[in-house]
GROMACS .gro file of C-alpha atoms in nm:
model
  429
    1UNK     CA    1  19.658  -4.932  17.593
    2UNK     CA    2  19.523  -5.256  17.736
    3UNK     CA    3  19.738  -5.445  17.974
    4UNK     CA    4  19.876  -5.749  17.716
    5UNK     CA    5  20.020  -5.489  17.512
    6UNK     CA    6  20.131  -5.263  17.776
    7UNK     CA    7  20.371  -5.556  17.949
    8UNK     CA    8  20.477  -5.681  17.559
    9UNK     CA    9  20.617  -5.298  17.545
   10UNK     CA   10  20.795  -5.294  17.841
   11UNK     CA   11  20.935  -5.605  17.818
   12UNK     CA   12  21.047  -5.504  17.516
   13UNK     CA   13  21.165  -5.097  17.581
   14UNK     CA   14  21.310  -5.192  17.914
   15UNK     CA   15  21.660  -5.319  17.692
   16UNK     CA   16  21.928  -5.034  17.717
   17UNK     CA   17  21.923  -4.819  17.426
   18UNK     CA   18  22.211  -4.978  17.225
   19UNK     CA   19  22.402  -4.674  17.091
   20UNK     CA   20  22.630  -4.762  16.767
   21UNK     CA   21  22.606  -5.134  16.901
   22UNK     CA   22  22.586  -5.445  16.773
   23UNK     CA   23  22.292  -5.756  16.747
   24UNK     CA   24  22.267  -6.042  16.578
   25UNK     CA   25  21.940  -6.130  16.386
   26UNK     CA   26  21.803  -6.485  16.403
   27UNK     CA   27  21.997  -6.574  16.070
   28UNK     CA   28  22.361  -6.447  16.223
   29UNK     CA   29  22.349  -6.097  16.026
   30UNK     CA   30  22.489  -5.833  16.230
   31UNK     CA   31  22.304  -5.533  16.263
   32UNK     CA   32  22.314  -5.191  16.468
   33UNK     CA   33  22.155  -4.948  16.647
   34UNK     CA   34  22.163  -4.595  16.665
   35UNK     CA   35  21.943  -4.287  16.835
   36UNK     CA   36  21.773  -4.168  16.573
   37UNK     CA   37  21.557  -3.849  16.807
   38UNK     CA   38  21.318  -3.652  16.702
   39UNK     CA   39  21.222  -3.297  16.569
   40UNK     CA   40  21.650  -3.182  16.507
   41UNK     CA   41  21.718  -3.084  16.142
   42UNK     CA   42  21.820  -3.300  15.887
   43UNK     CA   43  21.886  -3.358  15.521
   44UNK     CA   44  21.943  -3.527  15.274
   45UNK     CA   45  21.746  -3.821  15.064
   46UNK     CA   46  21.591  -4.126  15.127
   47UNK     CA   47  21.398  -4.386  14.899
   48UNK     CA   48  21.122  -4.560  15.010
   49UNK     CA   49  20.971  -4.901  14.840
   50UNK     CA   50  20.601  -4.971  14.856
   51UNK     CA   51  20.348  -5.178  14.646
   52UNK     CA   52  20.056  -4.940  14.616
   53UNK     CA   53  19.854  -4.972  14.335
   54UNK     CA   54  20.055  -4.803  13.989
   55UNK     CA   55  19.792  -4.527  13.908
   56UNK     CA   56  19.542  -4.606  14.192
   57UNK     CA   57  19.436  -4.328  14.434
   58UNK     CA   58  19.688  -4.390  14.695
   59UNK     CA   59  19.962  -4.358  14.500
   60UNK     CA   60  19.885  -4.027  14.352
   61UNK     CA   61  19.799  -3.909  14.706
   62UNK     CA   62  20.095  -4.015  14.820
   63UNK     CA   63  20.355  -3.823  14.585
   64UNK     CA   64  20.077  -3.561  14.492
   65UNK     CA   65  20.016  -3.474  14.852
   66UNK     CA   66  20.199  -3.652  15.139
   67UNK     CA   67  20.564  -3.677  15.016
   68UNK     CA   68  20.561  -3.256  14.928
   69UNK     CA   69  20.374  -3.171  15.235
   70UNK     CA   70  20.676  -3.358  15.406
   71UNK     CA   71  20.975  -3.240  15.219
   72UNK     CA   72  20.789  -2.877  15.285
   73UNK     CA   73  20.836  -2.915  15.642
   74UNK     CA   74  21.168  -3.064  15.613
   75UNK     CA   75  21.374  -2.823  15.374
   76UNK     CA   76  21.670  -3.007  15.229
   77UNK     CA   77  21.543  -3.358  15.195
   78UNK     CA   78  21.398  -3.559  14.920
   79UNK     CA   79  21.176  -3.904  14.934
   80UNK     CA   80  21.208  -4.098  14.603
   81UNK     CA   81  20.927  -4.334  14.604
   82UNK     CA   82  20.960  -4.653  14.417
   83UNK     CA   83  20.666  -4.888  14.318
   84UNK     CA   84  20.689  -5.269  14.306
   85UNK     CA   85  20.402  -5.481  14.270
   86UNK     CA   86  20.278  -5.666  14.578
   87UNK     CA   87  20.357  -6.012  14.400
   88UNK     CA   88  20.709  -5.901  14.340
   89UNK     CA   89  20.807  -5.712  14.636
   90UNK     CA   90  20.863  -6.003  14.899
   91UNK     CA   91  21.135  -6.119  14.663
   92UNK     CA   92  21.273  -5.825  14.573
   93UNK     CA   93  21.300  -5.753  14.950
   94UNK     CA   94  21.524  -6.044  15.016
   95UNK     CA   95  21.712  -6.057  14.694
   96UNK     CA   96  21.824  -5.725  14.781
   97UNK     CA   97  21.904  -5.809  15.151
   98UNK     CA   98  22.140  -6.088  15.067
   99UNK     CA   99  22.319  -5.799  14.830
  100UNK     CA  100  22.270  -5.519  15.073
  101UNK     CA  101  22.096  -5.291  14.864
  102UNK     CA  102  21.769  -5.225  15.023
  103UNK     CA  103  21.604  -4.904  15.033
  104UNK     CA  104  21.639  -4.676  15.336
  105UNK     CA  105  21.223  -4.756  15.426
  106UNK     CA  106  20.998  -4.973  15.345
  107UNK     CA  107  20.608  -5.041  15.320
  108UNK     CA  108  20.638  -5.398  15.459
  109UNK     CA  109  20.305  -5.665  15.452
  110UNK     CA  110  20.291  -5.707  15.783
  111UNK     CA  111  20.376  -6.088  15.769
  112UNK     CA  112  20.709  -6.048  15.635
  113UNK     CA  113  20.854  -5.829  15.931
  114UNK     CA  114  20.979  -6.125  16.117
  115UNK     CA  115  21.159  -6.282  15.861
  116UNK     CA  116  21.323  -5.949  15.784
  117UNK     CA  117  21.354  -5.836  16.136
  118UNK     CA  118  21.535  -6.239  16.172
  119UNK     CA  119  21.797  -6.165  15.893
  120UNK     CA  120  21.931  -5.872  16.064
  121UNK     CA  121  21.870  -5.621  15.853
  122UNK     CA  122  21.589  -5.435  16.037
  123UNK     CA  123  21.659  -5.163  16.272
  124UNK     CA  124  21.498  -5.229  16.628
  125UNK     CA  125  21.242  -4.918  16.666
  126UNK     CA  126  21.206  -4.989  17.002
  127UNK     CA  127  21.572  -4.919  17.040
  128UNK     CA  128  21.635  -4.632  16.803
  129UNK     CA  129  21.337  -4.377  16.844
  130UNK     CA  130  21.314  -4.234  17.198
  131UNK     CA  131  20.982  -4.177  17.109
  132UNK     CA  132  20.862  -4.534  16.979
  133UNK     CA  133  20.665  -4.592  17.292
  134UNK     CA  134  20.465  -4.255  17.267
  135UNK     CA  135  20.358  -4.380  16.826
  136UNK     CA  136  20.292  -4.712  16.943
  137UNK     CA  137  20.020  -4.633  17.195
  138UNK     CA  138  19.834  -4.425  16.937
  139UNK     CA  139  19.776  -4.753  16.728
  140UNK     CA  140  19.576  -5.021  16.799
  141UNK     CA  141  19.673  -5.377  16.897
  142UNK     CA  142  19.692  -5.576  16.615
  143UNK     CA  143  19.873  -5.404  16.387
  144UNK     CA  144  20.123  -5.308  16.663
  145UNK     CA  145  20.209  -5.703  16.726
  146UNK     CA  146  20.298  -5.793  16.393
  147UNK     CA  147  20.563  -5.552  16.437
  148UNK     CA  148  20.725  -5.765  16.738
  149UNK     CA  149  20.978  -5.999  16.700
  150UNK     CA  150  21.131  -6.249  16.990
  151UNK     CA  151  21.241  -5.917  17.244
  152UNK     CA  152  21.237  -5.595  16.961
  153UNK     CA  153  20.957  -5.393  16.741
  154UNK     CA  154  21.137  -5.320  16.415
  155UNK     CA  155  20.849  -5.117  16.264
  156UNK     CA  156  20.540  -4.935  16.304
  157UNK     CA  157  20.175  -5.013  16.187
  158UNK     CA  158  20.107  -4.815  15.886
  159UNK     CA  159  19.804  -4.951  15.707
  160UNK     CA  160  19.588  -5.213  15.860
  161UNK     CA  161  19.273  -5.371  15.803
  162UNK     CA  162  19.027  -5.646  15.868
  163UNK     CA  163  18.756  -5.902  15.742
  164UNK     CA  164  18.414  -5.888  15.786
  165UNK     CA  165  18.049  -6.073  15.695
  166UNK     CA  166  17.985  -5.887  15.359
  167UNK     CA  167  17.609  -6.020  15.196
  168UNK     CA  168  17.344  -6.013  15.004
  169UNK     CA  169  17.023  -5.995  15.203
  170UNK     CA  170  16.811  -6.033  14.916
  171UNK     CA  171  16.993  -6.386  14.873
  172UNK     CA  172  16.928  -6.409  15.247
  173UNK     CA  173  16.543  -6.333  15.256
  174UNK     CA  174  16.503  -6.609  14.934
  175UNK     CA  175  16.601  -6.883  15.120
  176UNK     CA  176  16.428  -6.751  15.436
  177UNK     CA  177  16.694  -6.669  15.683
  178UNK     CA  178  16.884  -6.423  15.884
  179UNK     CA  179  17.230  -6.306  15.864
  180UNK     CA  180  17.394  -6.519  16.045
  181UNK     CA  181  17.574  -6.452  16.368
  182UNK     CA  182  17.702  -6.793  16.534
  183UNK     CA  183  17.868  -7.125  16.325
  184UNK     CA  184  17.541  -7.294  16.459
  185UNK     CA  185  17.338  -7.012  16.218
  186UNK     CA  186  17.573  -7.121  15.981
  187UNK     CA  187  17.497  -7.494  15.983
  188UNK     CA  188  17.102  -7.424  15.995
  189UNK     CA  189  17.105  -7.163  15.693
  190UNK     CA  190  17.319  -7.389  15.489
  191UNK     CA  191  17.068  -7.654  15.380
  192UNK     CA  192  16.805  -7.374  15.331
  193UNK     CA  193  16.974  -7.169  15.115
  194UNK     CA  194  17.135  -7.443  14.905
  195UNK     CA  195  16.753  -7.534  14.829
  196UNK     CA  196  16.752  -7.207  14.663
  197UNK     CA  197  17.064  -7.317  14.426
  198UNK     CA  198  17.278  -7.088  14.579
  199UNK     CA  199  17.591  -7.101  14.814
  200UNK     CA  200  17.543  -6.949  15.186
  201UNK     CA  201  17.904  -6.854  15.227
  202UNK     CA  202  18.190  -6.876  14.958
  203UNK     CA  203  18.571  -6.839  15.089
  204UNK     CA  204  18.819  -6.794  14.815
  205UNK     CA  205  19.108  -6.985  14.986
  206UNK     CA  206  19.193  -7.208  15.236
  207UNK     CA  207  19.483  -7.019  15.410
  208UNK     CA  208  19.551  -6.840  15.709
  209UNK     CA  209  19.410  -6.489  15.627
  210UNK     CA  210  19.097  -6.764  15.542
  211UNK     CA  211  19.087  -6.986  15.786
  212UNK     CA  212  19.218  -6.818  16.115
  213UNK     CA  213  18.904  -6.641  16.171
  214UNK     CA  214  18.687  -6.927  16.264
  215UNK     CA  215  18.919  -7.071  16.459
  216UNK     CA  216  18.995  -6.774  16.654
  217UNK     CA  217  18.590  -6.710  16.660
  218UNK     CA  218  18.591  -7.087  16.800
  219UNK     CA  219  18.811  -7.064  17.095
  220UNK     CA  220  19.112  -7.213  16.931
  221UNK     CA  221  19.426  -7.130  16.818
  222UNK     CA  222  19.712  -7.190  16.578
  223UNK     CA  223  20.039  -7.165  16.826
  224UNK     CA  224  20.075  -7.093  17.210
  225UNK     CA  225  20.195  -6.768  17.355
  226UNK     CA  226  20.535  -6.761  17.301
  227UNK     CA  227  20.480  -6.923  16.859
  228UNK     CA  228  20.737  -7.218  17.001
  229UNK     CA  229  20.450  -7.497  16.941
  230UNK     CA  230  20.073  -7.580  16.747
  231UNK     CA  231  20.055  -7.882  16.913
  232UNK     CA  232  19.729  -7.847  17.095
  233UNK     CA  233  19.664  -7.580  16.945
  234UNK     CA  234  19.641  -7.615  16.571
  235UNK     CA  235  19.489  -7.987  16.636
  236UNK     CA  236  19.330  -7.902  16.964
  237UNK     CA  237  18.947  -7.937  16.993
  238UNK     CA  238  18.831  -7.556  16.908
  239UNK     CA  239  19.015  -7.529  16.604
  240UNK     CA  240  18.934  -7.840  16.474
  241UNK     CA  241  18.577  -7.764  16.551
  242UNK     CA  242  18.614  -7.438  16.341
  243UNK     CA  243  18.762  -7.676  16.037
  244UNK     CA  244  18.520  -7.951  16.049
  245UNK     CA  245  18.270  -7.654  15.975
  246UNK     CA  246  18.385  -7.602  15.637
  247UNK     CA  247  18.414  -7.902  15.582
  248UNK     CA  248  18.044  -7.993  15.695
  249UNK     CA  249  17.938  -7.675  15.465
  250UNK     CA  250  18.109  -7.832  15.174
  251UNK     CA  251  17.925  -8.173  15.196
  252UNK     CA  252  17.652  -7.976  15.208
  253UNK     CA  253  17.679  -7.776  14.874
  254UNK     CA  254  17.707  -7.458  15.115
  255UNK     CA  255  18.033  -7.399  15.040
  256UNK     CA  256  18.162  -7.334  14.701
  257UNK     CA  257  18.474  -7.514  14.528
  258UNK     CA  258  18.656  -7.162  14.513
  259UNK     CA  259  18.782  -7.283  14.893
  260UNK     CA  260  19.034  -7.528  14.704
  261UNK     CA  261  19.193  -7.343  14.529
  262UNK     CA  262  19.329  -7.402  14.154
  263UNK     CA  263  19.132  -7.100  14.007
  264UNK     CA  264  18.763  -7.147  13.856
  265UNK     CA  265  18.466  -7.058  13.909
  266UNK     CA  266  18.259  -6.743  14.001
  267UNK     CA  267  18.497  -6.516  14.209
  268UNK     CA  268  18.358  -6.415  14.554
  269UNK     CA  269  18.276  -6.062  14.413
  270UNK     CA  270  18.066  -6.154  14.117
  271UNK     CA  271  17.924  -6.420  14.329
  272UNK     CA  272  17.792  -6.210  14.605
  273UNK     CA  273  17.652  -5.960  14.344
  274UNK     CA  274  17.436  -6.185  14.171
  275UNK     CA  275  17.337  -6.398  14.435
  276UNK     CA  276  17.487  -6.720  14.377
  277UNK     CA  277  17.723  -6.669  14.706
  278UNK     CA  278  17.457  -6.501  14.984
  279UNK     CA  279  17.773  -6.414  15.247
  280UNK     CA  280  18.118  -6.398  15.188
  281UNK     CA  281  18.419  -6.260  15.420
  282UNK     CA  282  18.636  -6.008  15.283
  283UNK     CA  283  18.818  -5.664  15.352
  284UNK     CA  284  18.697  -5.299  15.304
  285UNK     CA  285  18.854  -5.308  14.949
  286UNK     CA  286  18.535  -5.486  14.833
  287UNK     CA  287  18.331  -5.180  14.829
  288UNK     CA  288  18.487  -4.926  14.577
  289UNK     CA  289  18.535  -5.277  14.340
  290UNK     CA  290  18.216  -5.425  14.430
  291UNK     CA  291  18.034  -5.045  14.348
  292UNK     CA  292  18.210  -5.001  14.044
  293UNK     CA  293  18.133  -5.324  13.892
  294UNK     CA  294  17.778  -5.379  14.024
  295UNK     CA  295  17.583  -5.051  14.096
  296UNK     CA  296  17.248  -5.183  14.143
  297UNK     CA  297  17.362  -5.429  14.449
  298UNK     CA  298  17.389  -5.280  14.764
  299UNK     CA  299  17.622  -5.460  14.974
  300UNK     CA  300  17.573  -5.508  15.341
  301UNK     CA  301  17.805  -5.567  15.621
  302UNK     CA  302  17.782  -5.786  15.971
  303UNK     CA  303  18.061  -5.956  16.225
  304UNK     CA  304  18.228  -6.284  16.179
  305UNK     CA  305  18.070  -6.503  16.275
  306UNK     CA  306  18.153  -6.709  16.618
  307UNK     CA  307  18.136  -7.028  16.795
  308UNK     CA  308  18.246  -7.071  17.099
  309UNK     CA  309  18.503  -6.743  17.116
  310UNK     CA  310  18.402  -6.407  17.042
  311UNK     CA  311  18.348  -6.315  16.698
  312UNK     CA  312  18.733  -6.233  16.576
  313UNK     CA  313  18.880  -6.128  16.280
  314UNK     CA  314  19.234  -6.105  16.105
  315UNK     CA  315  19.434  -5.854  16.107
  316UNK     CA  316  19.583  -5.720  15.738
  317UNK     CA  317  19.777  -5.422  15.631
  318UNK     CA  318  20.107  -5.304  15.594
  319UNK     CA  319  20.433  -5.129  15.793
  320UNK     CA  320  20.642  -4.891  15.801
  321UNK     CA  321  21.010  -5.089  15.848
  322UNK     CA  322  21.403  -4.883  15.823
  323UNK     CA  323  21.680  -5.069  15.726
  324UNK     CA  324  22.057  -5.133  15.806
  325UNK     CA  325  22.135  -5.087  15.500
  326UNK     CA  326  21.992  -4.703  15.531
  327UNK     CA  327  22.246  -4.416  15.469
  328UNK     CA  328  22.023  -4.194  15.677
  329UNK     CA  329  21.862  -4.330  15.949
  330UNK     CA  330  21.773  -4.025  16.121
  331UNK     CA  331  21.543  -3.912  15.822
  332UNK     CA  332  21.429  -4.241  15.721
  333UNK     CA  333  21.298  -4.210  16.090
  334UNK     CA  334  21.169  -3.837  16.055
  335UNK     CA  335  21.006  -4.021  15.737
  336UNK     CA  336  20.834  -4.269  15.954
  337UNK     CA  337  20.703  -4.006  16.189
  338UNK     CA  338  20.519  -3.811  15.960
  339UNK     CA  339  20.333  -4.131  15.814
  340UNK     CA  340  20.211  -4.194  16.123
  341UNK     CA  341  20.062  -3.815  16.182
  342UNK     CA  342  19.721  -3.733  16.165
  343UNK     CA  343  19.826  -3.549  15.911
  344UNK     CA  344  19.931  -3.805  15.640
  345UNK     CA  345  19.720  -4.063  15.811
  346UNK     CA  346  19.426  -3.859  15.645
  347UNK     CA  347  19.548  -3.777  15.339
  348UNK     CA  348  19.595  -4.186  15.285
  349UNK     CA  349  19.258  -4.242  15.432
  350UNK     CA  350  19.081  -4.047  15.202
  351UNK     CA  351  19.222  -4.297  14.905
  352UNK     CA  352  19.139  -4.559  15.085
  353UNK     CA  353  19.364  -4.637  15.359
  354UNK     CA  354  19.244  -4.733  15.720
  355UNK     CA  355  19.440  -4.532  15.973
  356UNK     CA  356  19.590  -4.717  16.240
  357UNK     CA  357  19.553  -4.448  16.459
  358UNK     CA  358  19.247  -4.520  16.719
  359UNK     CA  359  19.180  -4.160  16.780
  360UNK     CA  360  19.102  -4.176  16.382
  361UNK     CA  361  18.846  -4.442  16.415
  362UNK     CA  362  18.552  -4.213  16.397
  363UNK     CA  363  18.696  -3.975  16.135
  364UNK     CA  364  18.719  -4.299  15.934
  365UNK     CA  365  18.371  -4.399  15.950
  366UNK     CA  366  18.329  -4.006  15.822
  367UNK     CA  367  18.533  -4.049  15.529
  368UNK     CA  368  18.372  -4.377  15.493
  369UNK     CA  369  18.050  -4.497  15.633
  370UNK     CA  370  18.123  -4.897  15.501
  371UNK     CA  371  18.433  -4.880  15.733
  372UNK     CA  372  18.187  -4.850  16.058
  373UNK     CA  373  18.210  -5.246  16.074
  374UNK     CA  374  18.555  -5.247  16.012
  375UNK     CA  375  18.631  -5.042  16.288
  376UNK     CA  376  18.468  -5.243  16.481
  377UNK     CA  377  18.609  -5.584  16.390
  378UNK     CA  378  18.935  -5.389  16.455
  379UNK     CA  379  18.888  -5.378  16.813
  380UNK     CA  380  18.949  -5.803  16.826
  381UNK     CA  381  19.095  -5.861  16.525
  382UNK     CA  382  19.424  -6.068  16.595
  383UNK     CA  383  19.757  -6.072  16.357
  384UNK     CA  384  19.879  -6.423  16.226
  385UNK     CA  385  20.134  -6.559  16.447
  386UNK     CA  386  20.490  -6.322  16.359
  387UNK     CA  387  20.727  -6.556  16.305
  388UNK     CA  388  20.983  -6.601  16.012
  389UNK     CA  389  20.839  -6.950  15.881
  390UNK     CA  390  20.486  -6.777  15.836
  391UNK     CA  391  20.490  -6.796  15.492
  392UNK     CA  392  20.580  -7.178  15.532
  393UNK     CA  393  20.316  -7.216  15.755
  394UNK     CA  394  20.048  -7.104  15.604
  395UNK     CA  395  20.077  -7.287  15.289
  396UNK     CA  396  20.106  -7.584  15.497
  397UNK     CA  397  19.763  -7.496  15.653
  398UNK     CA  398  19.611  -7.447  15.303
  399UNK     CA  399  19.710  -7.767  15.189
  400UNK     CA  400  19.627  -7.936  15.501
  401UNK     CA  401  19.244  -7.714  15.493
  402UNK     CA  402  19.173  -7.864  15.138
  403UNK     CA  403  19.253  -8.222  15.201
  404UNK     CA  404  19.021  -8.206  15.511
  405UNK     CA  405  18.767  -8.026  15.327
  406UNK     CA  406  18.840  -8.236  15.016
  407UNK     CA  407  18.746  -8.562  15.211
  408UNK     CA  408  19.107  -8.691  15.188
  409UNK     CA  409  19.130  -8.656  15.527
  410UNK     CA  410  18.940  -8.586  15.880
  411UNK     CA  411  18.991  -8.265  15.987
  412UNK     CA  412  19.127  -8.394  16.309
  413UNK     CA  413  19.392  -8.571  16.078
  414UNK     CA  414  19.465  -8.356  15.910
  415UNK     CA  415  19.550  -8.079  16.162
  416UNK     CA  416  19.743  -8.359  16.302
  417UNK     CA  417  19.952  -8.366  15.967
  418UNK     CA  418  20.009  -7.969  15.948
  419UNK     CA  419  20.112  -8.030  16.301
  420UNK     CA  420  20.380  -8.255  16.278
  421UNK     CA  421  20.504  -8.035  15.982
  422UNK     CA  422  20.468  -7.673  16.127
  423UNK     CA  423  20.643  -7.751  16.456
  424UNK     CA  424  21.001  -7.829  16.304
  425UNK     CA  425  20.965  -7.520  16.169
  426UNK     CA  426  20.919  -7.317  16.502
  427UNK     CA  427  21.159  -7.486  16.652
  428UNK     CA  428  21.389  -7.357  16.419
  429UNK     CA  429  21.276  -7.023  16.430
   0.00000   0.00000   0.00000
């Protein structure tokens, strides 16, 4: 456990365990706490919401496999999972808070666990399992953060993954250069490969899960420590830096108009395939889509790239989050336990899952070899700041990306502008 995360966890499991107590959540909802310990008998049913795929491998491995090998070991219980489409399940999450009728567990993105966690209907992990520190050390970093907010963890990393360089090196060798490893590669191998009539890099967005990665690779930032301000951060030298290079990739027909959204156009996939985009950055879900759609491309992988920081990725995935509103706490937590064993962790993996457990990391490149990179983006892959007004946030920074890159605006402007809207919104958070 490195030392940042080691103080975050003591800070946060040196509160007295709060038994049958009350909290209030950022938004005023009361909510409590209650030991929910380990490894004593219990029944009963739970459901639990997720949005894996309808039909896809994980959730047949999942109720074929992981579900029965838990009610097995826990005679007298019963998970009922439900499906809800990713698109769907945000809302559905807090339509059914503000009517108290949420599921016992959920399979949380791991962006929305803040605003949950600040309407009070999370239960504090940290507070509730006697054994939270022990899971939490098994993970690794990232996905353990997004977990965190202000002084409480109110879930554990389930899922997680990362971006990397994904490219076509035949693309590459056409327009005569390397992969590129540093945003000065970038700017060289732009002109040459747009000679060719091809793009050298093609970003499908111009959000955070897009944009965060070269300015973290930069040296900048989006907030300070504590998510109270950007200012200096967001529109401080570094991260500007990391903007003005899409923008300077766009001018010079480097860049593809995917980055501004509105739909159109060859999609990143397709793109990469056939040439027309020679890099593009993108998550370990590429491969079994990529290989299905194009089997005579093979696909190759390489870090972000990086300016002035170290090359550094996002963080993705999902978590594993009880609720208030849960009838049975103590097996929604027995629930959470087992999801997080080597056990189930491995089952998931094998449809397609990256574990979040580190001793894991090798069986994954195993089950796997296109993970290898992955796993090691993983190691300084950062989350997105947790904070409730994420989801505000990063639509500001699209907006504010595009009319930079669209020429509306300098990119030191235009940070600036997402400035001046994003930090009304911390404050309030």
């Amino acid at each position: 456990m490195t030392m940042r995360r080691s103080s975050a966890l003591a800070a946060a499991l040196g509160l007295p365990l709060l038994l049958a107590a009350c909290g209030t959540g950022g938004s005023g909802a009361q909510s409590s706490t209650e030991e929910l310990p380990a490894g004593q008998k219990v029944e009963g049913e739970i459901t639990f919401w997720h949005a894996y795929s309808e039909g896809g491998p994980e959730v047949t491995t999942l109720e074929e496999e992981v579900i029965p090998a838990f009610e097995k070991a826990h005679p007298g219980t019963e998970v009922k999972p439900v499906t809800v489409q990713y698109d769907q399940l945000h809302q559905k999450l807090v339509t059914a808070a503000a009517g108290e009728s949420l599921p016992d567990v959920v399979r949380s993105d791991i962006i929305w666990v803040p605003e949950l966690a600040d309407l009070g209907v999370l239960v504090p992990l940290d507070q509730a399992m006697p054994d939270f520190e022990k899971l939490a050390e098994q993970t690794y970093d990232g996905p353990l953060a997004t977990n965190k907010w202000q002084d409480s963890y109110y879930g554990l990393p389930l899922t997680t993954n990362t971006k990397v360089m994904l490219y076509n090196e035949q693309a590459l060798d056409e327009a005569g250069v390397g992969v590129p490893e540093t945003f000065d590669d970038l700017r060289a191998s732009a002109p040459k490969v747009a000679e060719t009539g091809n793009y050298l890099l093609a970003e499908a967005d111009a959000a955070g899960w897009q944009v965060l990665p070269y300015i973290w690779s930069n040296g900048g930032d989006i907030t300070d420590e504590d998510i109270t301000t950007s200012d200096g951060y967001l529109n401080g030298p570094k991260s500007v830096e990391a903007v003005e290079l899409l923008v300077d990739l766009y001018e010079q027909q480097a860049l593809p108009k995917l980055i501004l959204g509105g739909g159109g156009g060859t999609n990143t996939f397709e793109g990469l395939a056939n040439g027309m985009y020679a890099t593009i950055v993108d998550g370990p879900w590429a491969f079994p889509i990529i290989e299905g759609q194009f089997k005579d491309f093979e696909m190759k992988t390489a870090p972000m790239p990086h300016g002035d920081g170290e090359s550094t990725s996002v963080v993705g995935g999902e978590n594993l989050v009880i609720t208030q509103a849960s009838e049975n706490k103590q097996l929604a937590a027995e629930f959470t336990r087992y999801m997080l064993s080597e056990e189930a962790q491995l089952a998931m993996a094998e449809a397609g899952q990256i574990s979040v457990l580190e001793s894991l990391s090798d069986k994954m490149v195993e089950i796997e070899p296109s993970y290898e990179e992955y796993m090691n983006q993983l190691q300084t892959a950062r989350p997105r700041p947790p904070t409730p007004a994420w989801t505000k946030i990063d639509e500001i920074i699209r907006k504010q990306v595009q009319l930079a890159v669209r020429g509306d605006m300098t990119a030191q402007e235009a940070m600036d502008e997402a400035v001046a809207q994003i930090d009304p919104l911390l404050e309030r958070g």
